[in-house]
mmCIF file with all atom_site columns, C-alpha atoms in Angstrom:
data_model
loop_
_atom_site.group_PDB
_atom_site.id
_atom_site.type_symbol
_atom_site.label_atom_id
_atom_site.label_alt_id
_atom_site.label_comp_id
_atom_site.label_asym_id
_atom_site.label_entity_id
_atom_site.label_seq_id
_atom_site.pdbx_PDB_ins_code
_atom_site.Cartn_x
_atom_site.Cartn_y
_atom_site.Cartn_z
_atom_site.occupancy
_atom_site.B_iso_or_equiv
_atom_site.pdbx_formal_charge
_atom_site.auth_seq_id
_atom_site.auth_comp_id
_atom_site.auth_asym_id
_atom_site.auth_atom_id
_atom_site.pdbx_PDB_model_num
ATOM 1   C CA . UNK A 1 1   ? 3.198   9.366   11.668 1.00 55.00 ? 1   UNK A CA 1
ATOM 2   C CA . UNK A 1 2   ? 0.130   8.857   9.904  1.00 54.00 ? 2   UNK A CA 1
ATOM 3   C CA . UNK A 1 3   ? 2.537   6.142   7.975  1.00 54.00 ? 3   UNK A CA 1
ATOM 4   C CA . UNK A 1 4   ? 3.886   4.628   10.579 1.00 48.00 ? 4   UNK A CA 1
ATOM 5   C CA . UNK A 1 5   ? 0.246   3.798   12.747 1.00 48.00 ? 5   UNK A CA 1
ATOM 6   C CA . UNK A 1 6   ? -0.841  2.180   9.106  1.00 45.00 ? 6   UNK A CA 1
ATOM 7   C CA . UNK A 1 7   ? 2.197   0.040   8.899  1.00 46.00 ? 7   UNK A CA 1
ATOM 8   C CA . UNK A 1 8   ? 1.713   -0.777  12.152 1.00 47.00 ? 8   UNK A CA 1
ATOM 9   C CA . UNK A 1 9   ? -2.214  -1.411  11.576 1.00 43.00 ? 9   UNK A CA 1
ATOM 10  C CA . UNK A 1 10  ? -0.980  -3.780  8.749  1.00 43.00 ? 10  UNK A CA 1
ATOM 11  C CA . UNK A 1 11  ? 1.605   -5.505  11.139 1.00 47.00 ? 11  UNK A CA 1
ATOM 12  C CA . UNK A 1 12  ? -0.641  -6.090  13.420 1.00 47.00 ? 12  UNK A CA 1
ATOM 13  C CA . UNK A 1 13  ? -3.984  -7.105  10.788 1.00 42.00 ? 13  UNK A CA 1
ATOM 14  C CA . UNK A 1 14  ? -1.527  -9.691  9.077  1.00 40.00 ? 14  UNK A CA 1
ATOM 15  C CA . UNK A 1 15  ? -0.543  -11.219 12.142 1.00 46.00 ? 15  UNK A CA 1
ATOM 16  C CA . UNK A 1 16  ? -4.106  -12.551 13.207 1.00 43.00 ? 16  UNK A CA 1
ATOM 17  C CA . UNK A 1 17  ? -4.659  -13.490 9.661  1.00 41.00 ? 17  UNK A CA 1
ATOM 18  C CA . UNK A 1 18  ? -1.434  -15.890 9.598  1.00 49.00 ? 18  UNK A CA 1
ATOM 19  C CA . UNK A 1 19  ? -3.162  -17.442 12.829 1.00 72.00 ? 19  UNK A CA 1
ATOM 20  C CA . UNK A 1 20  ? -4.846  -19.976 11.738 1.00 90.00 ? 20  UNK A CA 1
ATOM 21  C CA . UNK A 1 21  ? -7.617  -21.570 14.295 1.00 97.00 ? 21  UNK A CA 1
ATOM 22  C CA . UNK A 1 22  ? -8.642  -25.544 14.614 1.00 95.00 ? 22  UNK A CA 1
ATOM 23  C CA . UNK A 1 23  ? -12.033 -24.668 14.771 1.00 98.00 ? 23  UNK A CA 1
ATOM 24  C CA . UNK A 1 24  ? -15.342 -24.087 12.277 1.00 97.00 ? 24  UNK A CA 1
ATOM 25  C CA . UNK A 1 25  ? -18.883 -23.256 12.611 1.00 98.00 ? 25  UNK A CA 1
ATOM 26  C CA . UNK A 1 26  ? -21.188 -25.678 11.285 1.00 96.00 ? 26  UNK A CA 1
ATOM 27  C CA . UNK A 1 27  ? -24.834 -26.044 11.219 1.00 95.00 ? 27  UNK A CA 1
ATOM 28  C CA . UNK A 1 28  ? -25.011 -24.027 14.425 1.00 96.00 ? 28  UNK A CA 1
ATOM 29  C CA . UNK A 1 29  ? -22.290 -26.209 15.977 1.00 97.00 ? 29  UNK A CA 1
ATOM 30  C CA . UNK A 1 30  ? -18.545 -25.294 16.300 1.00 98.00 ? 30  UNK A CA 1
ATOM 31  C CA . UNK A 1 31  ? -16.017 -28.098 16.113 1.00 97.00 ? 31  UNK A CA 1
ATOM 32  C CA . UNK A 1 32  ? -12.576 -28.680 15.323 1.00 95.00 ? 32  UNK A CA 1
ATOM 33  C CA . UNK A 1 33  ? -9.950  -31.443 14.479 1.00 92.00 ? 33  UNK A CA 1
ATOM 34  C CA . UNK A 1 34  ? -10.603 -33.057 17.477 1.00 91.00 ? 34  UNK A CA 1
ATOM 35  C CA . UNK A 1 35  ? -14.459 -33.464 17.473 1.00 92.00 ? 35  UNK A CA 1
ATOM 36  C CA . UNK A 1 36  ? -17.904 -31.242 18.504 1.00 96.00 ? 36  UNK A CA 1
ATOM 37  C CA . UNK A 1 37  ? -17.249 -28.950 21.159 1.00 98.00 ? 37  UNK A CA 1
ATOM 38  C CA . UNK A 1 38  ? -19.761 -29.927 23.677 1.00 97.00 ? 38  UNK A CA 1
ATOM 39  C CA . UNK A 1 39  ? -22.473 -27.510 24.912 1.00 97.00 ? 39  UNK A CA 1
ATOM 40  C CA . UNK A 1 40  ? -20.603 -28.224 28.406 1.00 97.00 ? 40  UNK A CA 1
ATOM 41  C CA . UNK A 1 41  ? -17.663 -26.612 27.016 1.00 97.00 ? 41  UNK A CA 1
ATOM 42  C CA . UNK A 1 42  ? -19.881 -23.295 26.353 1.00 98.00 ? 42  UNK A CA 1
ATOM 43  C CA . UNK A 1 43  ? -21.550 -23.691 30.077 1.00 96.00 ? 43  UNK A CA 1
ATOM 44  C CA . UNK A 1 44  ? -18.458 -23.481 32.191 1.00 96.00 ? 44  UNK A CA 1
ATOM 45  C CA . UNK A 1 45  ? -18.178 -19.586 30.894 1.00 97.00 ? 45  UNK A CA 1
ATOM 46  C CA . UNK A 1 46  ? -21.736 -18.359 32.376 1.00 96.00 ? 46  UNK A CA 1
ATOM 47  C CA . UNK A 1 47  ? -22.750 -16.495 35.579 1.00 92.00 ? 47  UNK A CA 1
ATOM 48  C CA . UNK A 1 48  ? -24.069 -19.181 37.567 1.00 89.00 ? 48  UNK A CA 1
ATOM 49  C CA . UNK A 1 49  ? -27.109 -18.336 39.412 1.00 87.00 ? 49  UNK A CA 1
ATOM 50  C CA . UNK A 1 50  ? -25.810 -17.481 42.438 1.00 88.00 ? 50  UNK A CA 1
ATOM 51  C CA . UNK A 1 51  ? -24.061 -14.737 40.457 1.00 89.00 ? 51  UNK A CA 1
ATOM 52  C CA . UNK A 1 52  ? -20.850 -16.762 40.324 1.00 92.00 ? 52  UNK A CA 1
ATOM 53  C CA . UNK A 1 53  ? -18.743 -15.524 37.127 1.00 92.00 ? 53  UNK A CA 1
ATOM 54  C CA . UNK A 1 54  ? -15.507 -17.131 37.945 1.00 94.00 ? 54  UNK A CA 1
ATOM 55  C CA . UNK A 1 55  ? -14.364 -18.819 34.731 1.00 95.00 ? 55  UNK A CA 1
ATOM 56  C CA . UNK A 1 56  ? -12.630 -16.695 32.322 1.00 96.00 ? 56  UNK A CA 1
ATOM 57  C CA . UNK A 1 57  ? -11.508 -19.407 29.375 1.00 97.00 ? 57  UNK A CA 1
ATOM 58  C CA . UNK A 1 58  ? -11.076 -23.148 28.649 1.00 97.00 ? 58  UNK A CA 1
ATOM 59  C CA . UNK A 1 59  ? -9.060  -25.119 26.796 1.00 97.00 ? 59  UNK A CA 1
ATOM 60  C CA . UNK A 1 60  ? -10.994 -27.024 23.864 1.00 97.00 ? 60  UNK A CA 1
ATOM 61  C CA . UNK A 1 61  ? -7.715  -29.662 22.549 1.00 93.00 ? 61  UNK A CA 1
ATOM 62  C CA . UNK A 1 62  ? -5.053  -31.495 24.472 1.00 90.00 ? 62  UNK A CA 1
ATOM 63  C CA . UNK A 1 63  ? -2.864  -29.454 27.110 1.00 91.00 ? 63  UNK A CA 1
ATOM 64  C CA . UNK A 1 64  ? -0.948  -32.560 28.217 1.00 87.00 ? 64  UNK A CA 1
ATOM 65  C CA . UNK A 1 65  ? -3.969  -34.015 30.114 1.00 92.00 ? 65  UNK A CA 1
ATOM 66  C CA . UNK A 1 66  ? -7.867  -33.823 27.844 1.00 92.00 ? 66  UNK A CA 1
ATOM 67  C CA . UNK A 1 67  ? -9.210  -30.578 27.234 1.00 94.00 ? 67  UNK A CA 1
ATOM 68  C CA . UNK A 1 68  ? -13.221 -29.901 27.429 1.00 96.00 ? 68  UNK A CA 1
ATOM 69  C CA . UNK A 1 69  ? -13.198 -31.596 24.102 1.00 95.00 ? 69  UNK A CA 1
ATOM 70  C CA . UNK A 1 70  ? -12.705 -34.923 25.037 1.00 93.00 ? 70  UNK A CA 1
ATOM 71  C CA . UNK A 1 71  ? -12.808 -34.243 29.056 1.00 94.00 ? 71  UNK A CA 1
ATOM 72  C CA . UNK A 1 72  ? -14.627 -36.954 30.910 1.00 92.00 ? 72  UNK A CA 1
ATOM 73  C CA . UNK A 1 73  ? -17.079 -34.178 32.373 1.00 92.00 ? 73  UNK A CA 1
ATOM 74  C CA . UNK A 1 74  ? -16.992 -31.402 30.289 1.00 93.00 ? 74  UNK A CA 1
ATOM 75  C CA . UNK A 1 75  ? -19.967 -29.551 32.312 1.00 91.00 ? 75  UNK A CA 1
ATOM 76  C CA . UNK A 1 76  ? -18.451 -30.155 36.085 1.00 89.00 ? 76  UNK A CA 1
ATOM 77  C CA . UNK A 1 77  ? -21.029 -27.849 36.847 1.00 78.00 ? 77  UNK A CA 1
ATOM 78  C CA . UNK A 1 78  ? -23.535 -29.983 36.710 1.00 88.00 ? 78  UNK A CA 1
ATOM 79  C CA . UNK A 1 79  ? -25.672 -31.861 33.578 1.00 92.00 ? 79  UNK A CA 1
ATOM 80  C CA . UNK A 1 80  ? -24.632 -31.423 30.354 1.00 93.00 ? 80  UNK A CA 1
ATOM 81  C CA . UNK A 1 81  ? -27.574 -32.443 28.900 1.00 95.00 ? 81  UNK A CA 1
ATOM 82  C CA . UNK A 1 82  ? -28.945 -29.703 30.491 1.00 96.00 ? 82  UNK A CA 1
ATOM 83  C CA . UNK A 1 83  ? -26.922 -26.945 28.636 1.00 97.00 ? 83  UNK A CA 1
ATOM 84  C CA . UNK A 1 84  ? -27.257 -25.958 24.775 1.00 97.00 ? 84  UNK A CA 1
ATOM 85  C CA . UNK A 1 85  ? -26.323 -22.836 23.030 1.00 98.00 ? 85  UNK A CA 1
ATOM 86  C CA . UNK A 1 86  ? -26.708 -20.850 19.953 1.00 98.00 ? 86  UNK A CA 1
ATOM 87  C CA . UNK A 1 87  ? -24.929 -18.369 17.936 1.00 98.00 ? 87  UNK A CA 1
ATOM 88  C CA . UNK A 1 88  ? -26.457 -15.277 17.304 1.00 98.00 ? 88  UNK A CA 1
ATOM 89  C CA . UNK A 1 89  ? -23.945 -13.607 15.651 1.00 98.00 ? 89  UNK A CA 1
ATOM 90  C CA . UNK A 1 90  ? -20.667 -13.678 14.143 1.00 98.00 ? 90  UNK A CA 1
ATOM 91  C CA . UNK A 1 91  ? -18.523 -10.649 15.059 1.00 98.00 ? 91  UNK A CA 1
ATOM 92  C CA . UNK A 1 92  ? -15.446 -11.770 12.818 1.00 97.00 ? 92  UNK A CA 1
ATOM 93  C CA . UNK A 1 93  ? -12.226 -12.107 14.394 1.00 97.00 ? 93  UNK A CA 1
ATOM 94  C CA . UNK A 1 94  ? -12.993 -15.333 15.712 1.00 98.00 ? 94  UNK A CA 1
ATOM 95  C CA . UNK A 1 95  ? -15.618 -13.432 18.063 1.00 98.00 ? 95  UNK A CA 1
ATOM 96  C CA . UNK A 1 96  ? -19.843 -14.620 18.553 1.00 98.00 ? 96  UNK A CA 1
ATOM 97  C CA . UNK A 1 97  ? -22.391 -13.774 20.352 1.00 98.00 ? 97  UNK A CA 1
ATOM 98  C CA . UNK A 1 98  ? -23.257 -16.302 21.760 1.00 98.00 ? 98  UNK A CA 1
ATOM 99  C CA . UNK A 1 99  ? -27.127 -17.823 24.077 1.00 98.00 ? 99  UNK A CA 1
ATOM 100 C CA . UNK A 1 100 ? -25.952 -20.666 26.378 1.00 98.00 ? 100 UNK A CA 1
ATOM 101 C CA . UNK A 1 101 ? -29.078 -22.203 27.684 1.00 97.00 ? 101 UNK A CA 1
ATOM 102 C CA . UNK A 1 102 ? -29.493 -24.385 31.016 1.00 96.00 ? 102 UNK A CA 1
ATOM 103 C CA . UNK A 1 103 ? -32.267 -25.952 31.967 1.00 95.00 ? 103 UNK A CA 1
ATOM 104 C CA . UNK A 1 104 ? -33.587 -25.553 35.844 1.00 92.00 ? 104 UNK A CA 1
ATOM 105 C CA . UNK A 1 105 ? -35.458 -27.874 37.422 1.00 87.00 ? 105 UNK A CA 1
ATOM 106 C CA . UNK A 1 106 ? -38.420 -26.295 39.021 1.00 84.00 ? 106 UNK A CA 1
ATOM 107 C CA . UNK A 1 107 ? -40.425 -23.566 38.282 1.00 87.00 ? 107 UNK A CA 1
ATOM 108 C CA . UNK A 1 108 ? -38.109 -21.355 36.485 1.00 88.00 ? 108 UNK A CA 1
ATOM 109 C CA . UNK A 1 109 ? -37.410 -24.070 33.574 1.00 93.00 ? 109 UNK A CA 1
ATOM 110 C CA . UNK A 1 110 ? -34.455 -22.480 31.938 1.00 94.00 ? 110 UNK A CA 1
ATOM 111 C CA . UNK A 1 111 ? -31.948 -19.377 32.198 1.00 95.00 ? 111 UNK A CA 1
ATOM 112 C CA . UNK A 1 112 ? -30.108 -17.724 29.245 1.00 96.00 ? 112 UNK A CA 1
ATOM 113 C CA . UNK A 1 113 ? -26.883 -16.370 29.427 1.00 97.00 ? 113 UNK A CA 1
ATOM 114 C CA . UNK A 1 114 ? -25.727 -13.608 26.787 1.00 97.00 ? 114 UNK A CA 1
ATOM 115 C CA . UNK A 1 115 ? -21.841 -14.342 26.320 1.00 98.00 ? 115 UNK A CA 1
ATOM 116 C CA . UNK A 1 116 ? -19.504 -13.100 23.767 1.00 98.00 ? 116 UNK A CA 1
ATOM 117 C CA . UNK A 1 117 ? -16.810 -15.617 23.365 1.00 98.00 ? 117 UNK A CA 1
ATOM 118 C CA . UNK A 1 118 ? -14.085 -15.700 21.506 1.00 98.00 ? 118 UNK A CA 1
ATOM 119 C CA . UNK A 1 119 ? -11.834 -18.453 20.065 1.00 98.00 ? 119 UNK A CA 1
ATOM 120 C CA . UNK A 1 120 ? -7.876  -18.186 20.910 1.00 98.00 ? 120 UNK A CA 1
ATOM 121 C CA . UNK A 1 121 ? -4.830  -20.106 20.457 1.00 98.00 ? 121 UNK A CA 1
ATOM 122 C CA . UNK A 1 122 ? -2.647  -20.356 23.682 1.00 96.00 ? 122 UNK A CA 1
ATOM 123 C CA . UNK A 1 123 ? 0.830   -21.408 23.848 1.00 96.00 ? 123 UNK A CA 1
ATOM 124 C CA . UNK A 1 124 ? 1.165   -24.032 26.863 1.00 96.00 ? 124 UNK A CA 1
ATOM 125 C CA . UNK A 1 125 ? 4.441   -24.942 28.697 1.00 96.00 ? 125 UNK A CA 1
ATOM 126 C CA . UNK A 1 126 ? 5.230   -28.486 28.902 1.00 95.00 ? 126 UNK A CA 1
ATOM 127 C CA . UNK A 1 127 ? 6.948   -30.420 31.152 1.00 93.00 ? 127 UNK A CA 1
ATOM 128 C CA . UNK A 1 128 ? 9.446   -31.387 28.796 1.00 94.00 ? 128 UNK A CA 1
ATOM 129 C CA . UNK A 1 129 ? 10.292  -28.233 27.910 1.00 93.00 ? 129 UNK A CA 1
ATOM 130 C CA . UNK A 1 130 ? 8.302   -27.844 24.918 1.00 95.00 ? 130 UNK A CA 1
ATOM 131 C CA . UNK A 1 131 ? 5.154   -25.785 23.952 1.00 95.00 ? 131 UNK A CA 1
ATOM 132 C CA . UNK A 1 132 ? 2.712   -26.595 22.484 1.00 95.00 ? 132 UNK A CA 1
ATOM 133 C CA . UNK A 1 133 ? -0.371  -24.263 20.684 1.00 95.00 ? 133 UNK A CA 1
ATOM 134 C CA . UNK A 1 134 ? -3.732  -25.230 22.211 1.00 96.00 ? 134 UNK A CA 1
ATOM 135 C CA . UNK A 1 135 ? -7.376  -23.764 21.485 1.00 98.00 ? 135 UNK A CA 1
ATOM 136 C CA . UNK A 1 136 ? -8.794  -21.758 23.911 1.00 98.00 ? 136 UNK A CA 1
ATOM 137 C CA . UNK A 1 137 ? -12.706 -20.393 24.393 1.00 98.00 ? 137 UNK A CA 1
ATOM 138 C CA . UNK A 1 138 ? -12.838 -17.797 26.113 1.00 98.00 ? 138 UNK A CA 1
ATOM 139 C CA . UNK A 1 139 ? -15.467 -15.101 27.402 1.00 98.00 ? 139 UNK A CA 1
ATOM 140 C CA . UNK A 1 140 ? -14.972 -11.689 26.916 1.00 98.00 ? 140 UNK A CA 1
ATOM 141 C CA . UNK A 1 141 ? -18.131 -10.155 27.739 1.00 97.00 ? 141 UNK A CA 1
ATOM 142 C CA . UNK A 1 142 ? -21.784 -10.321 27.642 1.00 97.00 ? 142 UNK A CA 1
ATOM 143 C CA . UNK A 1 143 ? -24.367 -8.397  25.357 1.00 97.00 ? 143 UNK A CA 1
#
């Protein structure tokens, strides 16, 4: 039984390691081969001040249309210039603790959301029946 568990662990670990994700963290900024990931992409994952916590994941790269990186509006919830993020900790396995700061126009000044995000490849089915691997950003918790 222990040998079977060990083999299963090795197979799962090797498949995770074999999965190459198209992103990197440079000088506190996440980038992909398509460019810098806008702060507004992270802003979409925050819990709104009214308590709405409705967005679990976003496509960063192109599906059949634009992903968040090259979207006309990477932060449809408001003004992208009001959003910034700071990477607090790399937890391994493409998981990060980040703080997303939203500037608030008023006495509150700003709101911080401490969220746990994970980068993952997702299979996307195109109209022509082909598939494409698309990098996504997922909110998997809070810290």
